CSV table of C-alpha atoms and ligand atoms in Angstrom, one decimal:
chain,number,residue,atom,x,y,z
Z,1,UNK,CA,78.2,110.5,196.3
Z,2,UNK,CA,77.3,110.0,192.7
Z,3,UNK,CA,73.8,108.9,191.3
Z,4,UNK,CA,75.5,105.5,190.3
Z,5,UNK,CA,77.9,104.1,193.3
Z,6,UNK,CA,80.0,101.2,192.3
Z,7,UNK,CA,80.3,99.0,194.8
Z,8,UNK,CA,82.9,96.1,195.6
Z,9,UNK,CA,81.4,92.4,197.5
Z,10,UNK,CA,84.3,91.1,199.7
Z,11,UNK,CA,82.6,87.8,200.7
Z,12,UNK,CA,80.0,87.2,198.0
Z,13,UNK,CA,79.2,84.1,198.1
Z,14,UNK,CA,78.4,84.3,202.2
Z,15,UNK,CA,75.2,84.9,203.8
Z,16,UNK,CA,76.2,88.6,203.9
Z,17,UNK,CA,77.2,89.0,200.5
Z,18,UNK,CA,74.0,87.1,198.6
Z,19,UNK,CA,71.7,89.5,200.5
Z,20,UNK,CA,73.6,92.9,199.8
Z,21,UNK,CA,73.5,91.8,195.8
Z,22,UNK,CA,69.7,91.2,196.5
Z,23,UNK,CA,69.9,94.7,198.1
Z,24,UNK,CA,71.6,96.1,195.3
Z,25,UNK,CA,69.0,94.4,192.6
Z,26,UNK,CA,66.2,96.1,194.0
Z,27,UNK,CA,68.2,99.5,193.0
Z,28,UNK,CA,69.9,99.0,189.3
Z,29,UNK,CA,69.8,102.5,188.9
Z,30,UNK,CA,72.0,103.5,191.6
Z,31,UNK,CA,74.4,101.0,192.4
Z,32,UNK,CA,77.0,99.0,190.0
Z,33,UNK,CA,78.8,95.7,191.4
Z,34,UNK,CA,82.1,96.4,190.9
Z,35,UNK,CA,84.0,94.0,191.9
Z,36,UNK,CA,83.1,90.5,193.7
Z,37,UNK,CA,85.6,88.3,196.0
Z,38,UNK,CA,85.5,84.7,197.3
Z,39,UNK,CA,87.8,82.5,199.0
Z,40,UNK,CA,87.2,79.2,196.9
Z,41,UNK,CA,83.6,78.6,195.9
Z,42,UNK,CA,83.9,78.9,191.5
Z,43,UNK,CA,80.8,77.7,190.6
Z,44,UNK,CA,79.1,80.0,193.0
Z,45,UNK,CA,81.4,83.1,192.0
Z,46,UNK,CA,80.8,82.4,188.1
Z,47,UNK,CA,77.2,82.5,188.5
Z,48,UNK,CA,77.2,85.6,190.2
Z,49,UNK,CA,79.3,87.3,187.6
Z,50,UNK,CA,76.9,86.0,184.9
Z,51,UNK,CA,74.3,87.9,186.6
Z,52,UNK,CA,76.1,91.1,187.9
Z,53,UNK,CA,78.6,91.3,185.4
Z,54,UNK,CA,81.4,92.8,187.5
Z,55,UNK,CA,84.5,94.8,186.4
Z,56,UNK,CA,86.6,91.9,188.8
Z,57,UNK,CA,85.9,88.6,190.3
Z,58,UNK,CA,88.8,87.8,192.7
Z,59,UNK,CA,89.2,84.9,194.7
Z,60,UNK,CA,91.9,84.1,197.2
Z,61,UNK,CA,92.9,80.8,195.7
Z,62,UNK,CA,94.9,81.1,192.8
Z,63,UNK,CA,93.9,77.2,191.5
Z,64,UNK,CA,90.2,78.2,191.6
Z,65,UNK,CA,91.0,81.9,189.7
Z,66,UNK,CA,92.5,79.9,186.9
Z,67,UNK,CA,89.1,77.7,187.2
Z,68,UNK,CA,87.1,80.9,187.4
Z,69,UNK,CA,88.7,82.3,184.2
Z,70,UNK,CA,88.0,79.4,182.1
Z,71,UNK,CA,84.2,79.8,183.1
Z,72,UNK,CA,84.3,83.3,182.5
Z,73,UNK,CA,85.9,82.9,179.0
Z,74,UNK,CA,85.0,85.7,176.7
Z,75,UNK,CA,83.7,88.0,179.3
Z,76,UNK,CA,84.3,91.2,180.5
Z,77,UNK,CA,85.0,90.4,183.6
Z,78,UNK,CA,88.9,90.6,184.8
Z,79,UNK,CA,89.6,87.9,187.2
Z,80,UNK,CA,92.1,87.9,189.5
Z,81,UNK,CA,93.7,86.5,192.6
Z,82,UNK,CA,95.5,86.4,196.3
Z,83,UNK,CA,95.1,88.9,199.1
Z,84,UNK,CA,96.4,91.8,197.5
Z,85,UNK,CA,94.0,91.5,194.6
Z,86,UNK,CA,91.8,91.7,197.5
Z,87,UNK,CA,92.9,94.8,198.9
Z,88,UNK,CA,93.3,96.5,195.3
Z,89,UNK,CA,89.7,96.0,194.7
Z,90,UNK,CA,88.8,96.9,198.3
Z,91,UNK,CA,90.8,100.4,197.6
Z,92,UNK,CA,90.4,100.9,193.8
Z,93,UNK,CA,89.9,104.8,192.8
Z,94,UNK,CA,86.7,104.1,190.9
Z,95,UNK,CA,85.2,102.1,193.9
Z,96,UNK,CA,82.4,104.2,196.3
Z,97,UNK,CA,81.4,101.3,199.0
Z,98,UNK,CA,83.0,98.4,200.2
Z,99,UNK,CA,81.1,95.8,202.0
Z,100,UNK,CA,83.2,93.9,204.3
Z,101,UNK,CA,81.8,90.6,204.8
Z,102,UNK,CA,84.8,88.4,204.8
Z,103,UNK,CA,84.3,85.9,207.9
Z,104,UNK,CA,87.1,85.7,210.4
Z,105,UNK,CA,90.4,87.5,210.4
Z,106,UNK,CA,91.5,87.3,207.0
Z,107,UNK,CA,89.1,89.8,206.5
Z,108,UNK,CA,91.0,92.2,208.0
Z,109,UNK,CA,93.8,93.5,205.7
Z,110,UNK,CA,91.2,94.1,202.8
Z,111,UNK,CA,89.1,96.1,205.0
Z,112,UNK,CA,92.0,98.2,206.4
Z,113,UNK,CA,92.7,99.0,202.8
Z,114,UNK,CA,89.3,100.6,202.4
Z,115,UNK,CA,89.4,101.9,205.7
Z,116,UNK,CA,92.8,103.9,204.1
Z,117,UNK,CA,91.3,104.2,200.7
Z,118,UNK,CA,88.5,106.5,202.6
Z,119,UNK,CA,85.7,104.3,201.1
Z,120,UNK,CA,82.1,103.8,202.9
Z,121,UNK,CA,82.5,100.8,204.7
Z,122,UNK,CA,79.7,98.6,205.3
Z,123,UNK,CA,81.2,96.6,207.7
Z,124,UNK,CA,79.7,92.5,208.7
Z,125,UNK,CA,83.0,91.5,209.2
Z,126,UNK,CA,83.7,92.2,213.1
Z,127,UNK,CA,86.6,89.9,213.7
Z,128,UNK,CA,88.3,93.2,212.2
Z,129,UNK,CA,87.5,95.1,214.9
Z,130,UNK,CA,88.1,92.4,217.3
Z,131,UNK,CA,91.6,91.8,216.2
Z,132,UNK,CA,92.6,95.5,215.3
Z,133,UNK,CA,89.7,97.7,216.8
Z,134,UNK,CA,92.1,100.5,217.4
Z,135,UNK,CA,94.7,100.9,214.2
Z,136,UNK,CA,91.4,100.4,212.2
Z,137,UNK,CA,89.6,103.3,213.8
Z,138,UNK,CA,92.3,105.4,213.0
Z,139,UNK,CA,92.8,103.8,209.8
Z,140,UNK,CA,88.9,105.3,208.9
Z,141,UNK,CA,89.5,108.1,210.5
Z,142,UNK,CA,93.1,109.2,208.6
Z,143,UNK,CA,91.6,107.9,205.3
Z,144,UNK,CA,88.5,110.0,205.9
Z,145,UNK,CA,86.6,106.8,205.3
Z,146,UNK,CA,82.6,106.3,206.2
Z,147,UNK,CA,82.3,103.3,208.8
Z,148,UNK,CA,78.9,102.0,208.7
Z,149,UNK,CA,78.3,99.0,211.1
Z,150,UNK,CA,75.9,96.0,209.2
Z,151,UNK,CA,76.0,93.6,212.7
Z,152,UNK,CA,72.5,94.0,212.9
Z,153,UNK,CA,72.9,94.9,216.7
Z,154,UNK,CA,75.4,97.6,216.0
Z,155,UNK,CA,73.2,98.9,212.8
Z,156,UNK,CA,70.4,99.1,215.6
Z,157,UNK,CA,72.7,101.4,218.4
Z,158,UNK,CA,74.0,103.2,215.3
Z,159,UNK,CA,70.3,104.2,214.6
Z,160,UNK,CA,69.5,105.1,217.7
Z,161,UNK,CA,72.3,107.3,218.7
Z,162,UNK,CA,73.1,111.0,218.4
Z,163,UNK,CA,74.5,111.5,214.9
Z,164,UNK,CA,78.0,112.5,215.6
Z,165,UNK,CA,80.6,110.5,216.8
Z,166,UNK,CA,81.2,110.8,220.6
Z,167,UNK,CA,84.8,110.6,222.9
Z,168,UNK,CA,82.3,109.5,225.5
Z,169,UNK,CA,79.0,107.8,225.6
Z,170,UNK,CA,78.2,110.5,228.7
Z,171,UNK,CA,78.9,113.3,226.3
Z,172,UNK,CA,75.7,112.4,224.4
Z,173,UNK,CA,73.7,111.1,227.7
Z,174,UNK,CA,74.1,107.9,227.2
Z,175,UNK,CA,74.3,105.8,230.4
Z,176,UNK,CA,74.0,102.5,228.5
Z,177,UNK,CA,74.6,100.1,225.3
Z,178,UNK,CA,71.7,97.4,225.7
Z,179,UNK,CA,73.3,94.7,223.4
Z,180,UNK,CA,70.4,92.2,222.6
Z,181,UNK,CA,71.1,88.7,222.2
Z,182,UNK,CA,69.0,85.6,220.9
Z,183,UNK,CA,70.5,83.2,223.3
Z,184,UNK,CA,71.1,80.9,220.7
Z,185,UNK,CA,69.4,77.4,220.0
Z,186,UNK,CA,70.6,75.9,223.4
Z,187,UNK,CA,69.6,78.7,225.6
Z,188,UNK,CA,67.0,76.4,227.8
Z,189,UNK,CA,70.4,73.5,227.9
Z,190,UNK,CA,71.5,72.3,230.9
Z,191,UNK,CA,75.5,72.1,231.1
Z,192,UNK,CA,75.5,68.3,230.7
Z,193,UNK,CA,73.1,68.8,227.9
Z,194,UNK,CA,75.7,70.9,226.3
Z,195,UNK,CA,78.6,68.2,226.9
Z,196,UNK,CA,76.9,66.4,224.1
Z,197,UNK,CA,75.7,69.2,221.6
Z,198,UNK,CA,76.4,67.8,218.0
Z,199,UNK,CA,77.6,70.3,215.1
Z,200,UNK,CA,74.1,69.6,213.4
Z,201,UNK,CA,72.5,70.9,216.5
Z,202,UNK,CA,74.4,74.2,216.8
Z,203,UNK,CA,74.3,74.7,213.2
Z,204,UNK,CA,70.6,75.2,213.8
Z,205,UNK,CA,69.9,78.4,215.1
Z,206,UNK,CA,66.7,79.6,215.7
Z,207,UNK,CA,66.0,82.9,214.1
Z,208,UNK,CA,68.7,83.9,211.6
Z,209,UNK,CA,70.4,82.2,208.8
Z,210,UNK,CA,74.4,82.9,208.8
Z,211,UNK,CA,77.0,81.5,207.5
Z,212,UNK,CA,78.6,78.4,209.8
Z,213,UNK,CA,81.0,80.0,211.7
Z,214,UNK,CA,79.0,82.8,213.1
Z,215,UNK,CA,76.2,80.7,213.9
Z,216,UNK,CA,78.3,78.4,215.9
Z,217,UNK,CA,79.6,81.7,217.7
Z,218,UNK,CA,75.5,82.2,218.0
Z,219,UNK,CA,75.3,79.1,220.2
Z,220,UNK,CA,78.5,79.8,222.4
Z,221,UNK,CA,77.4,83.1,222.6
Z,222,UNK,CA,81.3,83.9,221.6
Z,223,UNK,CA,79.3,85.9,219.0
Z,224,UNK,CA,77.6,88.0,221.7
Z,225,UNK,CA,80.9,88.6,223.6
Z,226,UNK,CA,82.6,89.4,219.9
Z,227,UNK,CA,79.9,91.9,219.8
Z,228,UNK,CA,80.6,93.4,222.9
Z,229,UNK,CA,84.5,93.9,221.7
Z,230,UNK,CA,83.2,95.4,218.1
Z,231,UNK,CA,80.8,97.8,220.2
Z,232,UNK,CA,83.5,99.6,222.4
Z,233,UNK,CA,85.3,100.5,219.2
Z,234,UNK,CA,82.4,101.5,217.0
Z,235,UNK,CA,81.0,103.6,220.1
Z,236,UNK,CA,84.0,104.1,222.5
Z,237,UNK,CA,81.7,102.2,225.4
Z,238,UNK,CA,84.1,100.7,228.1
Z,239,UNK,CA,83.0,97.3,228.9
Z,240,UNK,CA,81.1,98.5,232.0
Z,241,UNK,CA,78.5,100.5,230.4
Z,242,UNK,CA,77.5,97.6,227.7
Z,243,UNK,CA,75.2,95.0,229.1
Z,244,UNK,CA,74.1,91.8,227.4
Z,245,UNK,CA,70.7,91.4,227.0
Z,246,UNK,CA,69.0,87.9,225.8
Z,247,UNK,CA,66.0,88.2,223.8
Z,248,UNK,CA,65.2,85.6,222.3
Z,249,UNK,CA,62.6,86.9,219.6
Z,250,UNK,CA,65.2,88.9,217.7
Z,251,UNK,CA,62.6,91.7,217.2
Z,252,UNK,CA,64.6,94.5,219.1
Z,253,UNK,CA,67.8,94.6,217.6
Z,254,UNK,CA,69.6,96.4,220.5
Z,255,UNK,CA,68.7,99.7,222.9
Z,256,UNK,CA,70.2,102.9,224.3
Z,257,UNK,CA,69.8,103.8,227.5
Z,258,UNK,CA,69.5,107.7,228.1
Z,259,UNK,CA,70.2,109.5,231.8
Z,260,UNK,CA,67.4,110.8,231.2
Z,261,UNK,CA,65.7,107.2,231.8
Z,262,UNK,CA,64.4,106.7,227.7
Z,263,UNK,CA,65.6,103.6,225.9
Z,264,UNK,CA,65.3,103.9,222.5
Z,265,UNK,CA,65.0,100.4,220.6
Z,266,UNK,CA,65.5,99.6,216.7
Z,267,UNK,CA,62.9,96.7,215.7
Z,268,UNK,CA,62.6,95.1,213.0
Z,269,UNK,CA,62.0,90.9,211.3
Z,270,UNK,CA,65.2,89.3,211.7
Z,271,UNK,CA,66.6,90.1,208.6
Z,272,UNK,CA,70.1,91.5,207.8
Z,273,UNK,CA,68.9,93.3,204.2
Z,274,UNK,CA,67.6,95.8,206.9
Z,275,UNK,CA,70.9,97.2,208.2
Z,276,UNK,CA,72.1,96.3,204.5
Z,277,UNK,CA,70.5,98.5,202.8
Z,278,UNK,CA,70.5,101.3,206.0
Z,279,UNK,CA,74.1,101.5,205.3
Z,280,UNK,CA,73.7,101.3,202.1
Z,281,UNK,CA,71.7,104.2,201.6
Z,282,UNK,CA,72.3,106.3,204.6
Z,283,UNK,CA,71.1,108.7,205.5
Z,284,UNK,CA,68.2,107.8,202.9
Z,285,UNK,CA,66.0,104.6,203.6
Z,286,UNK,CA,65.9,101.9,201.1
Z,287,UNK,CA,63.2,99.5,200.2
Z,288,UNK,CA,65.0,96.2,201.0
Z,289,UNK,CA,62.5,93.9,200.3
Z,290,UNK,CA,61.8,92.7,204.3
Z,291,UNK,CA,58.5,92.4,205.0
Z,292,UNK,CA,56.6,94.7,207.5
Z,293,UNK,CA,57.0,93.6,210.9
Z,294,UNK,CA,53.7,91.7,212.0
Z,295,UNK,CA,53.6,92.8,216.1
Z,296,UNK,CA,50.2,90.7,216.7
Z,297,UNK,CA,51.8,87.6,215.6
Z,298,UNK,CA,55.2,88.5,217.4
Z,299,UNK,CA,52.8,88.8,220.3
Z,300,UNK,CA,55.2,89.0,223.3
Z,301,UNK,CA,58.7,90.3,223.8
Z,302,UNK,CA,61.2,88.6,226.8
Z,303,UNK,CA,63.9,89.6,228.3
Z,304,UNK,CA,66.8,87.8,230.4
Z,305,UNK,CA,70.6,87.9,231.8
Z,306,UNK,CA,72.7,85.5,230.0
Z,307,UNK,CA,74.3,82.7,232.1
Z,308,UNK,CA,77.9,83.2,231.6
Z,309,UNK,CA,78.5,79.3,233.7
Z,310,UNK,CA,76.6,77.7,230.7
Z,311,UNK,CA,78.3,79.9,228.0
Z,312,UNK,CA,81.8,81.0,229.4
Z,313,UNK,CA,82.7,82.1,225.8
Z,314,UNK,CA,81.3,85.5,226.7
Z,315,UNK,CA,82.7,86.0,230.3
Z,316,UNK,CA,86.3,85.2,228.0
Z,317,UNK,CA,85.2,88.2,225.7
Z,318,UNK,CA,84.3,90.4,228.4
Z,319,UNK,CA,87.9,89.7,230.4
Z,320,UNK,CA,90.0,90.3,227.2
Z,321,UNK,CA,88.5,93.8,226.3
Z,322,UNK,CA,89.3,94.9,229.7
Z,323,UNK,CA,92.5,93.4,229.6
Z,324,UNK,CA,93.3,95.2,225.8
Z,325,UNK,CA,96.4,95.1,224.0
Z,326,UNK,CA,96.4,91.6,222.0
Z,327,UNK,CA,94.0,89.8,224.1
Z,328,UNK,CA,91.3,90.7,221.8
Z,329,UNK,CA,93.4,89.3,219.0
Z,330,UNK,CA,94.4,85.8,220.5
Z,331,UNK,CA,90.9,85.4,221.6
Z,332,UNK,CA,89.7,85.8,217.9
Z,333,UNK,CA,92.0,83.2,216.7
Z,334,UNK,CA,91.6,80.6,219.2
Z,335,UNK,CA,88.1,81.2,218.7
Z,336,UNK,CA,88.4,80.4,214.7
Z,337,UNK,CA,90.3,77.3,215.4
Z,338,UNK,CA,88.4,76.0,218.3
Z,339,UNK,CA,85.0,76.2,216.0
Z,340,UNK,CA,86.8,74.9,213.1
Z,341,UNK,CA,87.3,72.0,215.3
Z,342,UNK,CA,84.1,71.4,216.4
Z,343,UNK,CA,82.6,71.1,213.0
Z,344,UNK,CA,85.0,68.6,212.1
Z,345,UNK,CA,84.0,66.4,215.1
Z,346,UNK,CA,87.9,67.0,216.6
Z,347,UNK,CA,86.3,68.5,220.0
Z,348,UNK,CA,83.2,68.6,222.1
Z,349,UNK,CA,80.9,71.9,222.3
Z,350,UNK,CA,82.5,72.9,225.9
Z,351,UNK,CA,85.8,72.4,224.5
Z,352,UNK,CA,85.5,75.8,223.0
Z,353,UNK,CA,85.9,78.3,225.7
Z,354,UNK,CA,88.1,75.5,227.4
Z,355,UNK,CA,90.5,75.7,224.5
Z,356,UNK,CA,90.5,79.6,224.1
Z,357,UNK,CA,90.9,80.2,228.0
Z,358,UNK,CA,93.8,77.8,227.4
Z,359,UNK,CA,95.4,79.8,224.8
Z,360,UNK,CA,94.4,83.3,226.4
Z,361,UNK,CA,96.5,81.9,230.0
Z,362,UNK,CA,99.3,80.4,227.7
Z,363,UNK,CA,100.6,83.9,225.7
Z,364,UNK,CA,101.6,86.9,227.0
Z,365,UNK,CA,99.5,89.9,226.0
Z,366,UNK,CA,101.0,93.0,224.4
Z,367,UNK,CA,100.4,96.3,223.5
Z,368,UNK,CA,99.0,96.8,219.7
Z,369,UNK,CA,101.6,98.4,218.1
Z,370,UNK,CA,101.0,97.2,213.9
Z,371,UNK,CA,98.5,95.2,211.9
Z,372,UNK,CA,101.9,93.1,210.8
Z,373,UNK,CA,101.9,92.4,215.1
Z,374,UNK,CA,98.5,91.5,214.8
Z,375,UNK,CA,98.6,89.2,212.3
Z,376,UNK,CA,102.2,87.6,213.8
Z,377,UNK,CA,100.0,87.4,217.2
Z,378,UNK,CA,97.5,85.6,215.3
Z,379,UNK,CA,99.5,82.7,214.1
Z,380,UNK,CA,100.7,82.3,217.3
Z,381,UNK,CA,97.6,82.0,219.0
Z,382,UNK,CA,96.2,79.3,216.3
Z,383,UNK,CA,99.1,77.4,217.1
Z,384,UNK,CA,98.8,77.4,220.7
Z,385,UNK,CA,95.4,76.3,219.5
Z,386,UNK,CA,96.1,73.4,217.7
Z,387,UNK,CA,98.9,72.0,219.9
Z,388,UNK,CA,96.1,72.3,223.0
Z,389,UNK,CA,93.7,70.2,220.2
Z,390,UNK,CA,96.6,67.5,220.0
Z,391,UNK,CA,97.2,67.4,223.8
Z,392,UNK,CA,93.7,67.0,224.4
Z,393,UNK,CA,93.4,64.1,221.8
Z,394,UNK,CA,96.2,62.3,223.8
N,1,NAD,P1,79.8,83.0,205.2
N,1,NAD,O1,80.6,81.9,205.7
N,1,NAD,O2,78.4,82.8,204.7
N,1,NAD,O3,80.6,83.8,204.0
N,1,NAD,C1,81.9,84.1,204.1
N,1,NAD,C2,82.5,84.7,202.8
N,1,NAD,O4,83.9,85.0,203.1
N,1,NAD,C3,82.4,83.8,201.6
N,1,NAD,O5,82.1,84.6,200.5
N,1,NAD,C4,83.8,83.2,201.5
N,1,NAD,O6,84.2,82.9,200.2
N,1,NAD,C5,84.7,84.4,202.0
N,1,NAD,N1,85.9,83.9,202.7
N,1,NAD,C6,86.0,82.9,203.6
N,1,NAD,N2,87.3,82.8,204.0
N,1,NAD,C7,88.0,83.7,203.2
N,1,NAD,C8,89.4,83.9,203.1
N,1,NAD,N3,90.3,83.3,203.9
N,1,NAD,N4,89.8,84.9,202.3
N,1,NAD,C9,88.9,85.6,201.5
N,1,NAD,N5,87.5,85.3,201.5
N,1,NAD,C10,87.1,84.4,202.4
N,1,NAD,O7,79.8,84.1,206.3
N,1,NAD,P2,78.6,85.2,206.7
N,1,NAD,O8,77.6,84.7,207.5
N,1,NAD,O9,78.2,85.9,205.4
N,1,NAD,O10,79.5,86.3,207.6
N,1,NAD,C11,80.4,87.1,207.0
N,1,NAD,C12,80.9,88.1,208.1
N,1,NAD,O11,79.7,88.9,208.5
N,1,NAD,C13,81.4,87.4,209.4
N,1,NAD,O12,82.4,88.2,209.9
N,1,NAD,C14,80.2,87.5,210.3
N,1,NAD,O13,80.5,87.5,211.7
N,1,NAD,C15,79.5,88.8,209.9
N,1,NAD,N6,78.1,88.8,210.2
N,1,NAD,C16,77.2,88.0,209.6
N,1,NAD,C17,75.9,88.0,209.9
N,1,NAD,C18,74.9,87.1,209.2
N,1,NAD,O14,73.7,87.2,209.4
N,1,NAD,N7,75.3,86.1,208.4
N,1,NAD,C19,75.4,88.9,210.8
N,1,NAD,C20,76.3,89.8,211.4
N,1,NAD,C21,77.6,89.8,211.1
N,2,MG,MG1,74.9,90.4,215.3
């Protein structure tokens, strides 16, 4: 790697995004934003490129890239816009990392395109390996490309693991993934409690701040089963040998459990400029600007099983890894339209896994042949979505 990386912000304007360019701030001498993306959001974009002065701005809306221009008038800058813009600037020669933080799946054809460019990928984004978990693994792996997990809980096994990549977690003596989970703001609900959950209330989680969809995965704890999927491709664990964990301080980001009996933990305050700036800087550490964790005032650390009858979401995500092919994939998109819904007030909180069991028992699941399959299999499955929505309303 050079002294001065440029780096490319899929997903600027998100959660993710602001804190890698705070990340990056604190070390002007060895990164350069390259290039910044968003789906919509000008204002935000053009005040970003005021202060980072990228090479590209791109944003998936054509309408809000001519808008973008206009405020960019007389700067460097080059804008530009639409999905392949997004996946040039994702693969451009002159580009060293790529953080993916795109939410959902359309973040997955831009990070493929790193993934084949053989960048460092600093991937948030796990709907990408949720949908495609197996081309894109080989995609990294044919491209030569450096996959660096940013899900805090995957940044946390990643630390805590033997350095090289195993076939099998036995072949580094691991017996276990301990994947640790918050539990989300309704973890104490009772399931008629839940009936009645308002998007206000689930938009409030307790210990991180994220962008909306993922923290309305938080409180169906479809995140945590999402998690599960993204872990048996980063660390070829079979579903059997990850176990959900709810922890509701969000100090321990996740364990490994050796045969040996140790379980080594990563800790840290709940705050994603941590595994930003590990994978930013691996295998150096980065000051990221996260205060020292305070263990007196943390006091206590607790422990429980999840209740899979209160939160089917992840029971779903557990039953589509083991059944593979597409399954992943149509679970992802009913996912994305079923909380779409819920924030707009079309369904109830429980609606959720009801509508994406729905969808799962209505298609037939394949094997993954193509990302073009993937992304056909995807469309299919937000239909399927949205005509259960319009039954439903009936
Ligand atoms: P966010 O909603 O705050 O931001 C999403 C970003 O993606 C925005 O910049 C938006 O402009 C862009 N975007 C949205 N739709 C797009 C589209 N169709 N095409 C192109 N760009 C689009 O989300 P976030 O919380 O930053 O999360 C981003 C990703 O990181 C998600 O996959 C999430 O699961 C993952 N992640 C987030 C956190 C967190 O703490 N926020 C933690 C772990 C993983
Ligand atoms: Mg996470």
């Amino acid at each position: 790697m050079p002294m001065l990386q440029n780096v490319t912000i899929l997903g600027a304007t998100g959660t993710i995004g602001l804190n890698t360019l705070d990340v990056i701030s604190r070390h002007p001498g060895r990164y350069r934003v390259f290039a910044l993306t968003a789906n919509s959001r000008v204002d935000e974009l053009a005040e970003l490129c005021l202060q980072h002065r990228p090479r590209y701005a791109v944003m998936l809306d054509s309408g809000a890239a001519e808008k973008l221009q206009q405020k960019l008038k007389g700067m460097e800058t080059q804008v530009l816009s639409g999905l392949a813009a997004l996946e040039e600037v994702a693969a451009h020669p002159e580009v060293h990392v790529v953080m993916a933080a795109i939410v959902g799946a359309a973040g997955l054809k831009p990070a493929m395109a790193a993934a084949y460019a053989g960048k460092r990928i600093l991937l948030a984004n796990k709907e990408t390996l949720v949908m495609a978990g197996k081309l894109f693994m080989q995609a990294v792996e044919e491209g030569g490309a450096t996959l660096l997990p940013i899900d805090s809980e995957h940044n946390a096994i990643f630390q805590v693991m033997p350095p090289a990549r195993l076939s099998a977690l036995a072949d580094g003596g691991i017996r276990r993934i301990l994947l640790t989970a918050s539990g989300g703001p309704f973890r104490k609900s009772s399931f008629a409690e839940l009936m009645a959950v308002t998007p206000a209330q689930a938009l409030n989680h307790p210990n991180w701040v994220m962008g909306p969809k993922i923290t309305i995965d938080s409180a169906t704890l479809m995140n945590k089963g999402l998690e599960v999927i993204e872990a048996h491709w980063l660390f070829n664990a079979p579903a059997d040998k990850i176990e959900v964990v709810v922890h509701p301080q969000s100090v321990i980001h996740s364990m490994v459990e050796y045969i040996d009996g140790s379980v080594l933990a990563q800790m840290g305050n709940p705050d994603m400029r941590t595994p930003i700036a590990y994978g930013l800087g691996y295998p150096e550490r980065l000051k990221a600007g996260v205060n020292a964790l305070d263990l007196f005032k943390v006091g206590r650390l607790d422990f429980e099983a999840p209740d899979t009858a209160r939160f089917p979401c992840l029971r779903l995500a557990f039953d589509a890894l083991r059944h593979g092919g597409t399954a992943p994939a149509i679970l992802n998109a009913a996912n994305e339209v079923a909380v779409d819904a819920f924030l707009n007030g079309n369904i109830g909180f429980q609606d959720i896994p009801r509508l994406i069991e729905a969808v799962l028992i209505a298609m037939d699941i394949e094997t993954v042949t193509s990302i073009s399959q993937l992304i056909e299999v995807d469309a299919l499955a937000r239909a399927h979505a949205l005509e259960w929505r319009q039954l439903e309303a009936c």
